PDB file of C-alpha atoms in Angstrom:
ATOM      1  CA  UNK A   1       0.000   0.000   0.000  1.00 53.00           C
ATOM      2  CA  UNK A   2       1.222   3.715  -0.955  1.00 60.00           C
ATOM      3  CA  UNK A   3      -1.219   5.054   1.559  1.00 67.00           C
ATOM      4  CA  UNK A   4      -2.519   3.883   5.058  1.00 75.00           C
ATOM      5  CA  UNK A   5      -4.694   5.885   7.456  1.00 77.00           C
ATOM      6  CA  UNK A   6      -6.105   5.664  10.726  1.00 78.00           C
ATOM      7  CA  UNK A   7      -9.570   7.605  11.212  1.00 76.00           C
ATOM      8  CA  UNK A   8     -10.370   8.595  14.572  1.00 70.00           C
ATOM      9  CA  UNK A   9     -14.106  10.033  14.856  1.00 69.00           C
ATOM     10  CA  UNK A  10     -15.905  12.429  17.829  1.00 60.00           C
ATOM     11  CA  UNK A  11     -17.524   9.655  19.408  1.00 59.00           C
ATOM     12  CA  UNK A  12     -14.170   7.266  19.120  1.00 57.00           C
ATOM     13  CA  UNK A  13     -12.575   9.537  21.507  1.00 55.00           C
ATOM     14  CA  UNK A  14     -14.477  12.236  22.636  1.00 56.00           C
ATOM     15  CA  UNK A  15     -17.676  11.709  25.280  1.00 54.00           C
ATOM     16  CA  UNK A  16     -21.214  13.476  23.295  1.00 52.00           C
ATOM     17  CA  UNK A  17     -21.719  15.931  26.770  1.00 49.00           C
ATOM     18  CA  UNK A  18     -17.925  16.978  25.890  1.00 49.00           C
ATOM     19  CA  UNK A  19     -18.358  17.509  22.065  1.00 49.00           C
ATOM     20  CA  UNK A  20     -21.268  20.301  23.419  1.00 44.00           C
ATOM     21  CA  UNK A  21     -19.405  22.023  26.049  1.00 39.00           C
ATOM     22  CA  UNK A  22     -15.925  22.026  25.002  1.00 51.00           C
ATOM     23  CA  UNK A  23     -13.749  24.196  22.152  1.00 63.00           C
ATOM     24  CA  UNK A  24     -12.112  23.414  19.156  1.00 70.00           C
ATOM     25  CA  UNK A  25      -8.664  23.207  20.813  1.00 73.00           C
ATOM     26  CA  UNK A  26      -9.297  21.019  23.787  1.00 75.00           C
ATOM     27  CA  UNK A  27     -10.818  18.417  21.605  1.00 78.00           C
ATOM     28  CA  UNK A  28      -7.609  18.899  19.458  1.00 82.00           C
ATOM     29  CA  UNK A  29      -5.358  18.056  21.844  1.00 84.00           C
ATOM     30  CA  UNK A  30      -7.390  14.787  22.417  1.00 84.00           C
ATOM     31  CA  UNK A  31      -6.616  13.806  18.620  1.00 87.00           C
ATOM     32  CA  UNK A  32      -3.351  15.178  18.624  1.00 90.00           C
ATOM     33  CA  UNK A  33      -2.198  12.788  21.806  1.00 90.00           C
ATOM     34  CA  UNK A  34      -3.658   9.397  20.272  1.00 90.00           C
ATOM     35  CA  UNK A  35      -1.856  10.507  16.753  1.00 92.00           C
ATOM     36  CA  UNK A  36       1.491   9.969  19.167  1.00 94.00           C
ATOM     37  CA  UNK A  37       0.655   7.162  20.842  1.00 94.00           C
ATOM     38  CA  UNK A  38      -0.306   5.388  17.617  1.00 94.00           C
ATOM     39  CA  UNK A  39       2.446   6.583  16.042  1.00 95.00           C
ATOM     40  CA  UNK A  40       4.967   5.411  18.982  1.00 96.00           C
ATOM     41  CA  UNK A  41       2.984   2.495  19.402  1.00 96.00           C
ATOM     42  CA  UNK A  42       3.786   1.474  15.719  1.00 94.00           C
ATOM     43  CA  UNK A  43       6.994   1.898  15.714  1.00 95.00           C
ATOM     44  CA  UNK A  44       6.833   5.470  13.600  1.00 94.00           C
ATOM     45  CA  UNK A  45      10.022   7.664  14.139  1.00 95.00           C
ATOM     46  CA  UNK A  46       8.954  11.248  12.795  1.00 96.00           C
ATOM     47  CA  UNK A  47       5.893  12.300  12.875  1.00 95.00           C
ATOM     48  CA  UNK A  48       4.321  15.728  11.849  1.00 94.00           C
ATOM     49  CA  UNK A  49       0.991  17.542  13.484  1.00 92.00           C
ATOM     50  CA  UNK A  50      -0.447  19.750  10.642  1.00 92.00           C
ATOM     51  CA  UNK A  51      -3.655  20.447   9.338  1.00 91.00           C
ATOM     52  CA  UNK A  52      -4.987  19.296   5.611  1.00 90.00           C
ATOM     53  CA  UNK A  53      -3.905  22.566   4.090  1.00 94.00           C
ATOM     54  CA  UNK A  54      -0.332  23.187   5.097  1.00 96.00           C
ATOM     55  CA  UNK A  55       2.889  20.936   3.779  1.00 97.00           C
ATOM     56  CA  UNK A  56       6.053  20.207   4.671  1.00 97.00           C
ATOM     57  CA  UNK A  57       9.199  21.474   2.148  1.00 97.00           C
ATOM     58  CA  UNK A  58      12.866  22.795   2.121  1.00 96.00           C
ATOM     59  CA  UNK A  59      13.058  26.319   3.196  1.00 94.00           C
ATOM     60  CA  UNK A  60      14.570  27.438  -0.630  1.00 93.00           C
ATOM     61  CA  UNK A  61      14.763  25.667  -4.088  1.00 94.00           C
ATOM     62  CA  UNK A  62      17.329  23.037  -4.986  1.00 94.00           C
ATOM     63  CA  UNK A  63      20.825  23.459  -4.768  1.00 94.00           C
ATOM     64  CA  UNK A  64      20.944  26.898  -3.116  1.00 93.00           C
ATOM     65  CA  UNK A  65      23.215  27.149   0.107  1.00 92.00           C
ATOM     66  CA  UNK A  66      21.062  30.738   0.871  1.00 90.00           C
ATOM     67  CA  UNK A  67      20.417  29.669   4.697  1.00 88.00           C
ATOM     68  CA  UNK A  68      22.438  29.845   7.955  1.00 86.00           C
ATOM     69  CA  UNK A  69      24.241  26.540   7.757  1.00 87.00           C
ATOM     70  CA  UNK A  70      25.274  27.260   4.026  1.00 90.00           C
ATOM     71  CA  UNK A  71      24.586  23.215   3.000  1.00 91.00           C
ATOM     72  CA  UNK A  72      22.762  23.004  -0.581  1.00 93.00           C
ATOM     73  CA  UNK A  73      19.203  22.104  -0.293  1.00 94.00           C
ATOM     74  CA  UNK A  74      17.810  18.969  -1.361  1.00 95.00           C
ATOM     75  CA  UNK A  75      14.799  18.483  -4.191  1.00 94.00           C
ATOM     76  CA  UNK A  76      11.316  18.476  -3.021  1.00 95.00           C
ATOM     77  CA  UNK A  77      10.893  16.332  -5.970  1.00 96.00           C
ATOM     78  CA  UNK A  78      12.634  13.039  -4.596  1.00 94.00           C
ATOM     79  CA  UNK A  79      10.613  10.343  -2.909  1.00 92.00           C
ATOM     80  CA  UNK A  80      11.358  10.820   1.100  1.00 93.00           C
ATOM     81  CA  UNK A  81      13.583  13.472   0.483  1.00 95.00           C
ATOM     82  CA  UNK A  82      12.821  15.255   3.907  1.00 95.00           C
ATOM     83  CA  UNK A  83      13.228  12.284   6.109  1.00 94.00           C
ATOM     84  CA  UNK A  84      16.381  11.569   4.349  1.00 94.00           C
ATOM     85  CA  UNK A  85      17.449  14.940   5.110  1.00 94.00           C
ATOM     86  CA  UNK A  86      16.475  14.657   9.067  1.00 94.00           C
ATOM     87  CA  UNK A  87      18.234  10.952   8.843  1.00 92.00           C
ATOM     88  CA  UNK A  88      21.568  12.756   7.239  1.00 92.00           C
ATOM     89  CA  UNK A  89      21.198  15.719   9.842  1.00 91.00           C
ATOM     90  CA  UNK A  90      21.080  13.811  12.899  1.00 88.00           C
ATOM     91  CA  UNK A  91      25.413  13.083  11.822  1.00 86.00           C
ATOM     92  CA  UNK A  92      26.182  16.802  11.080  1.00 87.00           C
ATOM     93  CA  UNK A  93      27.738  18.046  14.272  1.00 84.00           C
ATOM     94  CA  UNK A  94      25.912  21.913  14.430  1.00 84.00           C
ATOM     95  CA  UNK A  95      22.927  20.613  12.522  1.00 89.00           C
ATOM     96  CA  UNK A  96      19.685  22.179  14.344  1.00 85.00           C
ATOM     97  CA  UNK A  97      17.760  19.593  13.560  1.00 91.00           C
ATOM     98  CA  UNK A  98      18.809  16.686  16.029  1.00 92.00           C
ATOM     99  CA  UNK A  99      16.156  17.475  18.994  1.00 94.00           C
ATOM    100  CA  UNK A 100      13.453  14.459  19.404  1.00 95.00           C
ATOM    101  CA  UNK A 101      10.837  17.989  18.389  1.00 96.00           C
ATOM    102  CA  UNK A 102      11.851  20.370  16.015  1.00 95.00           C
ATOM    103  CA  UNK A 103       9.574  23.704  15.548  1.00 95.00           C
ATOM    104  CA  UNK A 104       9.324  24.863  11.774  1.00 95.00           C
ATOM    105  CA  UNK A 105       8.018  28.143  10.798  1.00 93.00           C
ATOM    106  CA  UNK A 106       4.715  28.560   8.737  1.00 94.00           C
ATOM    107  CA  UNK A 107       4.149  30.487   5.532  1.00 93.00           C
ATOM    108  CA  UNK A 108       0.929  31.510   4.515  1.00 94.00           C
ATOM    109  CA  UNK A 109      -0.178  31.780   1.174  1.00 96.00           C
ATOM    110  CA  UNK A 110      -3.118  34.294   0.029  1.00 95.00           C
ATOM    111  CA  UNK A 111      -5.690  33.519  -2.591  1.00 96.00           C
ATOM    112  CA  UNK A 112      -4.293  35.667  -5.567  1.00 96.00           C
ATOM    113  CA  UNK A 113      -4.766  33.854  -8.332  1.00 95.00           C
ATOM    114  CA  UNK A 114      -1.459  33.681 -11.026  1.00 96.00           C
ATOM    115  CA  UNK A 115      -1.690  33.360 -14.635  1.00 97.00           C
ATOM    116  CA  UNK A 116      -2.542  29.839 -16.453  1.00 97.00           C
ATOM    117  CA  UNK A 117       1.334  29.912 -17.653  1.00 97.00           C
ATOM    118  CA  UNK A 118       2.603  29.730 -14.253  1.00 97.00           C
ATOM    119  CA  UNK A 119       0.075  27.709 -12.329  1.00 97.00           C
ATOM    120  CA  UNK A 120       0.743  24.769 -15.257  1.00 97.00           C
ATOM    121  CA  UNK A 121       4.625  25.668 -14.691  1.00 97.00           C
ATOM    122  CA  UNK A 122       6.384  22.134 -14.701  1.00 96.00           C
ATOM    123  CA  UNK A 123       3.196  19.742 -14.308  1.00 97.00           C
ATOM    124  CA  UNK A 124       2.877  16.945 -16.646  1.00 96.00           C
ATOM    125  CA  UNK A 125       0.056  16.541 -19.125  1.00 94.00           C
ATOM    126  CA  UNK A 126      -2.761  16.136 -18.858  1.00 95.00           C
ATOM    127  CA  UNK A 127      -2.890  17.127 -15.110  1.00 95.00           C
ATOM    128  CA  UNK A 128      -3.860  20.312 -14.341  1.00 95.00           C
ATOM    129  CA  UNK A 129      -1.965  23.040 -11.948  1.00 96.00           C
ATOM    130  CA  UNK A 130      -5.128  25.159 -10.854  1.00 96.00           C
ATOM    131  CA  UNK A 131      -6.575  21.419  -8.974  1.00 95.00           C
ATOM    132  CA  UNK A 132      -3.947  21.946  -6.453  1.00 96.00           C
ATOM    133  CA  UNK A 133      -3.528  24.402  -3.827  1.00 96.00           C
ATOM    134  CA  UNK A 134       0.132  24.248  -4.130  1.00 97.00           C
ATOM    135  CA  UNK A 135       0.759  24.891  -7.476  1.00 97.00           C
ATOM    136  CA  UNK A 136      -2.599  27.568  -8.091  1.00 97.00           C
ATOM    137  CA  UNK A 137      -1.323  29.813  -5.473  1.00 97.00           C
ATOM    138  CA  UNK A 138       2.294  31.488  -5.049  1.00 97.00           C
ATOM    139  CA  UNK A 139       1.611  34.832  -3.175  1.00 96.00           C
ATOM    140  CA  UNK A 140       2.392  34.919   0.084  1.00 94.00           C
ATOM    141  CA  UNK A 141       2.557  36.868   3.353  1.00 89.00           C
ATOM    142  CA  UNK A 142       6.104  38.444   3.668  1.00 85.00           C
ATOM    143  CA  UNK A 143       9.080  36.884   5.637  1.00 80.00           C
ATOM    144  CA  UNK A 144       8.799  39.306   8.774  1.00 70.00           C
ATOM    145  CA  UNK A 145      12.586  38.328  10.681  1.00 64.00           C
ATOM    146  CA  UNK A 146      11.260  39.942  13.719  1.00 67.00           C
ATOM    147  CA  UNK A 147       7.526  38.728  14.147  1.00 70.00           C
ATOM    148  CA  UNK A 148       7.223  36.001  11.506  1.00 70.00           C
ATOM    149  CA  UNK A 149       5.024  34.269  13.750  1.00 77.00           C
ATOM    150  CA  UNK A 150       2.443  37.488  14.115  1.00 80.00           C
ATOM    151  CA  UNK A 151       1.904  37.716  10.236  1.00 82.00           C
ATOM    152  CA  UNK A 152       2.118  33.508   9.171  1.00 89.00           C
ATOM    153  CA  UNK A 153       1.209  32.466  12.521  1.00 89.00           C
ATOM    154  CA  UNK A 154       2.838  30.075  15.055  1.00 92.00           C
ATOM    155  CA  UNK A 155       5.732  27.456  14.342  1.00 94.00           C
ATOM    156  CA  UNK A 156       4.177  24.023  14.148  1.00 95.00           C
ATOM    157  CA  UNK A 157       6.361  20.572  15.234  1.00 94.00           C
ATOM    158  CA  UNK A 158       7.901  17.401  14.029  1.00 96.00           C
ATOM    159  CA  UNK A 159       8.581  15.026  16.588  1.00 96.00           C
ATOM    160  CA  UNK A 160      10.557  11.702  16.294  1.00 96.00           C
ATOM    161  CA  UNK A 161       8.517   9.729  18.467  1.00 96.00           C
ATOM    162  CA  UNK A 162      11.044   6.846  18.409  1.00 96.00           C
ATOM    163  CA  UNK A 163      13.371   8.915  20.992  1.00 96.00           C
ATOM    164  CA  UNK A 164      10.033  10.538  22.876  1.00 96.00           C
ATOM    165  CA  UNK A 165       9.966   9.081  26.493  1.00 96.00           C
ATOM    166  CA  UNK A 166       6.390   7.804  27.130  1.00 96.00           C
ATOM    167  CA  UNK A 167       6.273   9.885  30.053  1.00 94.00           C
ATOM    168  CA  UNK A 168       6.724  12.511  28.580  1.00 94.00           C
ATOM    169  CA  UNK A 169       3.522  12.565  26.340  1.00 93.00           C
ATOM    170  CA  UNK A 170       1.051  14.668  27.783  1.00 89.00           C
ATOM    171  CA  UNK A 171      -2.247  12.752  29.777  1.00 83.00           C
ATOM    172  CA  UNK A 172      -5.474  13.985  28.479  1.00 69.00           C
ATOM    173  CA  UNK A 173      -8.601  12.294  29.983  1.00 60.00           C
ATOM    174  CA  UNK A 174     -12.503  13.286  28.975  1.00 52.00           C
ATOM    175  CA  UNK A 175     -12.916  16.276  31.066  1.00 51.00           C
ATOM    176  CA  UNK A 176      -9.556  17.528  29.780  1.00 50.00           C
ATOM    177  CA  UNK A 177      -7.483  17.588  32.336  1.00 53.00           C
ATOM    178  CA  UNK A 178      -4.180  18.639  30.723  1.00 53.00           C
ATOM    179  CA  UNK A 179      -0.795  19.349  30.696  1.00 55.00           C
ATOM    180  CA  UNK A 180      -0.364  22.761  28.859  1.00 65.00           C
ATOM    181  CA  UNK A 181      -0.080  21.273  25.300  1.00 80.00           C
ATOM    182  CA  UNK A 182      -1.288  22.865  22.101  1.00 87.00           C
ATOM    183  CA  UNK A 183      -0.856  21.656  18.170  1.00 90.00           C
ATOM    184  CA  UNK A 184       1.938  24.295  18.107  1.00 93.00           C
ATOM    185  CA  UNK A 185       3.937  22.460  21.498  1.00 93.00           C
ATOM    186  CA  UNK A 186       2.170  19.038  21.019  1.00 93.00           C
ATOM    187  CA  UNK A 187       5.468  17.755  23.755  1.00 94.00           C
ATOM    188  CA  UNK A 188       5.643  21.242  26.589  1.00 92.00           C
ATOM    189  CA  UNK A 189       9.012  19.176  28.347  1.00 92.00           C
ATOM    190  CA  UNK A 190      10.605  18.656  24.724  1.00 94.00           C
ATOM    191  CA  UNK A 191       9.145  20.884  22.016  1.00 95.00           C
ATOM    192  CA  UNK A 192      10.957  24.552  22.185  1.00 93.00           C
ATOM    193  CA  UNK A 193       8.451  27.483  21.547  1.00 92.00           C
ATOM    194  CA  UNK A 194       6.995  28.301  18.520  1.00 92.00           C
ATOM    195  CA  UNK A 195       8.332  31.147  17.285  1.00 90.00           C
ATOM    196  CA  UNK A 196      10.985  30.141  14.930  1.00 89.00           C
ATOM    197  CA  UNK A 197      12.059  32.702  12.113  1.00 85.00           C
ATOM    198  CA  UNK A 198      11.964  32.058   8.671  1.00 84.00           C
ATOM    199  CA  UNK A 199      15.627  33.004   8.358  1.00 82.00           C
ATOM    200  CA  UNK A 200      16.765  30.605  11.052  1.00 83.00           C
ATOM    201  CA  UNK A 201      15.408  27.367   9.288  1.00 90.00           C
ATOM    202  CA  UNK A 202      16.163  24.946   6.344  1.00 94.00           C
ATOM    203  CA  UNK A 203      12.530  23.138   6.617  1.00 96.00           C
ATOM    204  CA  UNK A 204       9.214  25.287   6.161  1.00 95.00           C
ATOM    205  CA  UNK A 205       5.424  24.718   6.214  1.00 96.00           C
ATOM    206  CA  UNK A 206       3.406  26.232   3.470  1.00 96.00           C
ATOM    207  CA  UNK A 207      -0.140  26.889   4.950  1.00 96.00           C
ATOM    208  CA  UNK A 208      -2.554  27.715   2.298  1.00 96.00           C
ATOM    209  CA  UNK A 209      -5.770  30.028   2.970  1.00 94.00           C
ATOM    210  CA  UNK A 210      -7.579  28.628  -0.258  1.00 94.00           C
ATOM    211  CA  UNK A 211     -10.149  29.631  -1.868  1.00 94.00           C
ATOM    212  CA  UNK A 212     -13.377  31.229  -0.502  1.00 93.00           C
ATOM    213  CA  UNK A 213     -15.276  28.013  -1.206  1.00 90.00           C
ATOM    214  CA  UNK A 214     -12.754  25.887   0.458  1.00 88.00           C
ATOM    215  CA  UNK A 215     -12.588  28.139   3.426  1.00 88.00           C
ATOM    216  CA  UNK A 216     -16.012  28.632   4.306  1.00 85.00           C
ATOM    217  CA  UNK A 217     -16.803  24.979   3.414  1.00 80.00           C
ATOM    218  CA  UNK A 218     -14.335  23.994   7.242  1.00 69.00           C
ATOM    219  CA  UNK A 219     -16.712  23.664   9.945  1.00 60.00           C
ATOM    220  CA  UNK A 220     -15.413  23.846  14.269  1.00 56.00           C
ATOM    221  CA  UNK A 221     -15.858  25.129  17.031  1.00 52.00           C
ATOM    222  CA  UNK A 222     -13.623  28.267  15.468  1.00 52.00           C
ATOM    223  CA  UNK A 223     -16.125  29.298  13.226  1.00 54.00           C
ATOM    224  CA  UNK A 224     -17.794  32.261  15.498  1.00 51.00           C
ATOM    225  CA  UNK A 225     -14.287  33.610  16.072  1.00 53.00           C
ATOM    226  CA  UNK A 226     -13.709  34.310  12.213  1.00 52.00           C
ATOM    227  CA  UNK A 227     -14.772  31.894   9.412  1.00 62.00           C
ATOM    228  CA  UNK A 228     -15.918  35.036   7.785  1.00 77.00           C
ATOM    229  CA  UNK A 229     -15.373  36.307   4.570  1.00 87.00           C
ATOM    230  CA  UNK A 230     -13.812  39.447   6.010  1.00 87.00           C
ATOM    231  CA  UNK A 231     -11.561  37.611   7.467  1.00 86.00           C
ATOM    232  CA  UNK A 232     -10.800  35.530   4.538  1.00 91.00           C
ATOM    233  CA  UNK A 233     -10.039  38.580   2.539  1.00 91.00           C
ATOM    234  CA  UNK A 234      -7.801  40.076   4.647  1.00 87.00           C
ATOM    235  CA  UNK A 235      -5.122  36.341   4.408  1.00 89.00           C
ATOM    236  CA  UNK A 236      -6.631  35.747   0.736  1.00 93.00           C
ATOM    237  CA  UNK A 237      -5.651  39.353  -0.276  1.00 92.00           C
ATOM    238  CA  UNK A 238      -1.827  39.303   0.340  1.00 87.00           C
ATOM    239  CA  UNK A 239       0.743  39.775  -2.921  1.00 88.00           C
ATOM    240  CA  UNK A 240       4.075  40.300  -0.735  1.00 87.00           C
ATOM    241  CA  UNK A 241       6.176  37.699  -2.521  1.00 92.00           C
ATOM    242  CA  UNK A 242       5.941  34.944  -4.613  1.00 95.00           C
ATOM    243  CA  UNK A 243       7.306  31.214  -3.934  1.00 95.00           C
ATOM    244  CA  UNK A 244       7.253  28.423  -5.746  1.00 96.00           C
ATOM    245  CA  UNK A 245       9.650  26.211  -4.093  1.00 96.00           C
ATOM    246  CA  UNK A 246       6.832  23.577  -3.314  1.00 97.00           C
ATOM    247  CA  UNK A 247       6.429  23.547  -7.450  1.00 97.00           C
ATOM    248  CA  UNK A 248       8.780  20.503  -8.445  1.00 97.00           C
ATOM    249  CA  UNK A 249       6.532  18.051  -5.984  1.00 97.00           C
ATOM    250  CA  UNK A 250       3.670  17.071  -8.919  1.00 97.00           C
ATOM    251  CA  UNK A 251       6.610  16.406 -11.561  1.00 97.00           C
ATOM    252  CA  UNK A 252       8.650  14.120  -9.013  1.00 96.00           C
ATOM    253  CA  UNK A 253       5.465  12.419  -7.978  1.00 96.00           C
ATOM    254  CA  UNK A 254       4.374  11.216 -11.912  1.00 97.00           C
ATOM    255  CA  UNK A 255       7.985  10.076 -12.239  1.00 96.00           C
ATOM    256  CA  UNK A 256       7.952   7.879  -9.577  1.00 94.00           C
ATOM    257  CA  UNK A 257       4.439   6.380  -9.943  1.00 94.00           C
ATOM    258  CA  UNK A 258       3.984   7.032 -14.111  1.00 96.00           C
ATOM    259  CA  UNK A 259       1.194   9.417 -15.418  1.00 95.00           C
ATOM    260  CA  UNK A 260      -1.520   6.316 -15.014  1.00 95.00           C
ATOM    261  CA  UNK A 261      -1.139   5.526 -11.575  1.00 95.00           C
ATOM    262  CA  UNK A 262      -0.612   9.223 -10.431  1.00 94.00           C
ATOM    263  CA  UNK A 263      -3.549  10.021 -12.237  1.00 94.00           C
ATOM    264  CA  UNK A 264      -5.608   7.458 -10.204  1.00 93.00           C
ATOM    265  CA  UNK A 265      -4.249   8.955  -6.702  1.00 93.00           C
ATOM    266  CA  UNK A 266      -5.023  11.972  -7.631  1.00 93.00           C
ATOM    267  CA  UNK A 267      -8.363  11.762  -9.296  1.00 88.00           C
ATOM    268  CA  UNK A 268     -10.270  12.976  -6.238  1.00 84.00           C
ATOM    269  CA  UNK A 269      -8.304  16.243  -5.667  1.00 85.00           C
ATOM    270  CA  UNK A 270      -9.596  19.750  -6.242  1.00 69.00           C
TER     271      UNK A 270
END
């Protein structure tokens, strides 16, 4: 199998009377621990806590040493590239990235839409650019060095849950009793704040807005503190800079599984 999942519903984890009187978050954290657990009980080294619309990639395109530990960056476009990269890092004596949690800043991309040229930029016929987030939309907020967290929002964490002591995963029971643990410092003893800069990183998280459509269509318990469309506007509106690091993905992906079979997997997306 390419692709396994687990699905965890409300009622597999979460008591009906606590669905009604609890928010979003505290519910979140309930998922969030038995995603760890699985994962440690399966024998899973790393293991990433993001939402559907934001994706893991190099901080800059192939090849370029632009970043504080001047090493060339690998190709998005290569099958497991990143976990190669976090295998390789874990020997490279001031690599930042051999913690049991790493914290990797967020980008957000805006709604702005680009030109049929570029959206179709390096995907293979007959599969279309404008079906997927990643490759329709290339404006983002700007790199802010001092308060990239305020305008892309907080770091999010990879955690390899091979070297997490079980103790120190966070107990969670139905009426929430908690340690302080969030989606942005899923591990509090291990997990270092989330506030990374952009500049200080070789991995980044794209987080895509999306379109209105796809926006409104997200139903939580969030929704009364701004799933409107003025809200929308003001992430879908940004044209700071333009990125399209994440591009090569959709031609690596029909190389390694052939148009047919790629076409198949992705026949449901958009």
């Amino acid at each position: 199998d390419i692709f396994r999942g687990k699905l965890w519903e409300h009622d597999n984890i979460i008591a009906k009377k606590a669905r009604m009187t609890h928010t979003h978050r505290q519910r979140q954290n309930m998922f969030i621990r038995n995603c760890m657990v699985h994962m440690k009980e399966v024998g899973r080294t790393w293991v990433m806590l993001t939402d559907p619309d934001e994706y893991l990639l190099f901080n800059g395109p192939k090849g370029s040493t632009k970043n504080y530990a001047r090493i060339p960056y690998p190709g998005i476009e290569e099958e497991g590239s990143i976990l190669k990269f976090l295998q390789s890092e874990q020997n490279r004596p001031d690599s930042n990235y051999t913690h049991s949690c790493i914290s990797i800043p967020r980008m957000l991309f805006s709604a702005v839409e680009s030109s049929s040229q570029e959206v179709n930029n390096q995907v293979p016929s007959p599969l279309q650019g404008s079906i997927f987030d990643t490759l329709r939309y290339r404006k983002h907020m700007r790199r802010n060095f001092t308060h990239h967290h305020i305008a892309n929002g907080w770091s999010k964490s990879i955690m390899d849950m091979s070297r997490v002591d079980w103790n120190d995963i966070p107990t969670v029971d139905q009426s929430f009793q908690t340690m302080p643990m969030n989606i942005h410092k899923p591990i509090p003893k291990i997990c270092p704040p989330p506030f990374v800069k952009n500049h200080e990183t070789l991995l980044r998280i794209n987080h895509y807005v999306g379109s209105w459509e796809a926006f409104s269509h997200r139903v939580d318990a969030r929704a009364s503190e701004g799933r409107d469309k003025s809200r929308w506007e003001k992430k879908a509106n940004q044209t700071d800079e333009t990125d399209d690091n994440i591009r090569p993905w959709i031609s690596g992906f029909v190389e390694e599984y052939g148009t047919t079979q790629a076409q198949e997997m992705l026949k449901e997306t958009g």
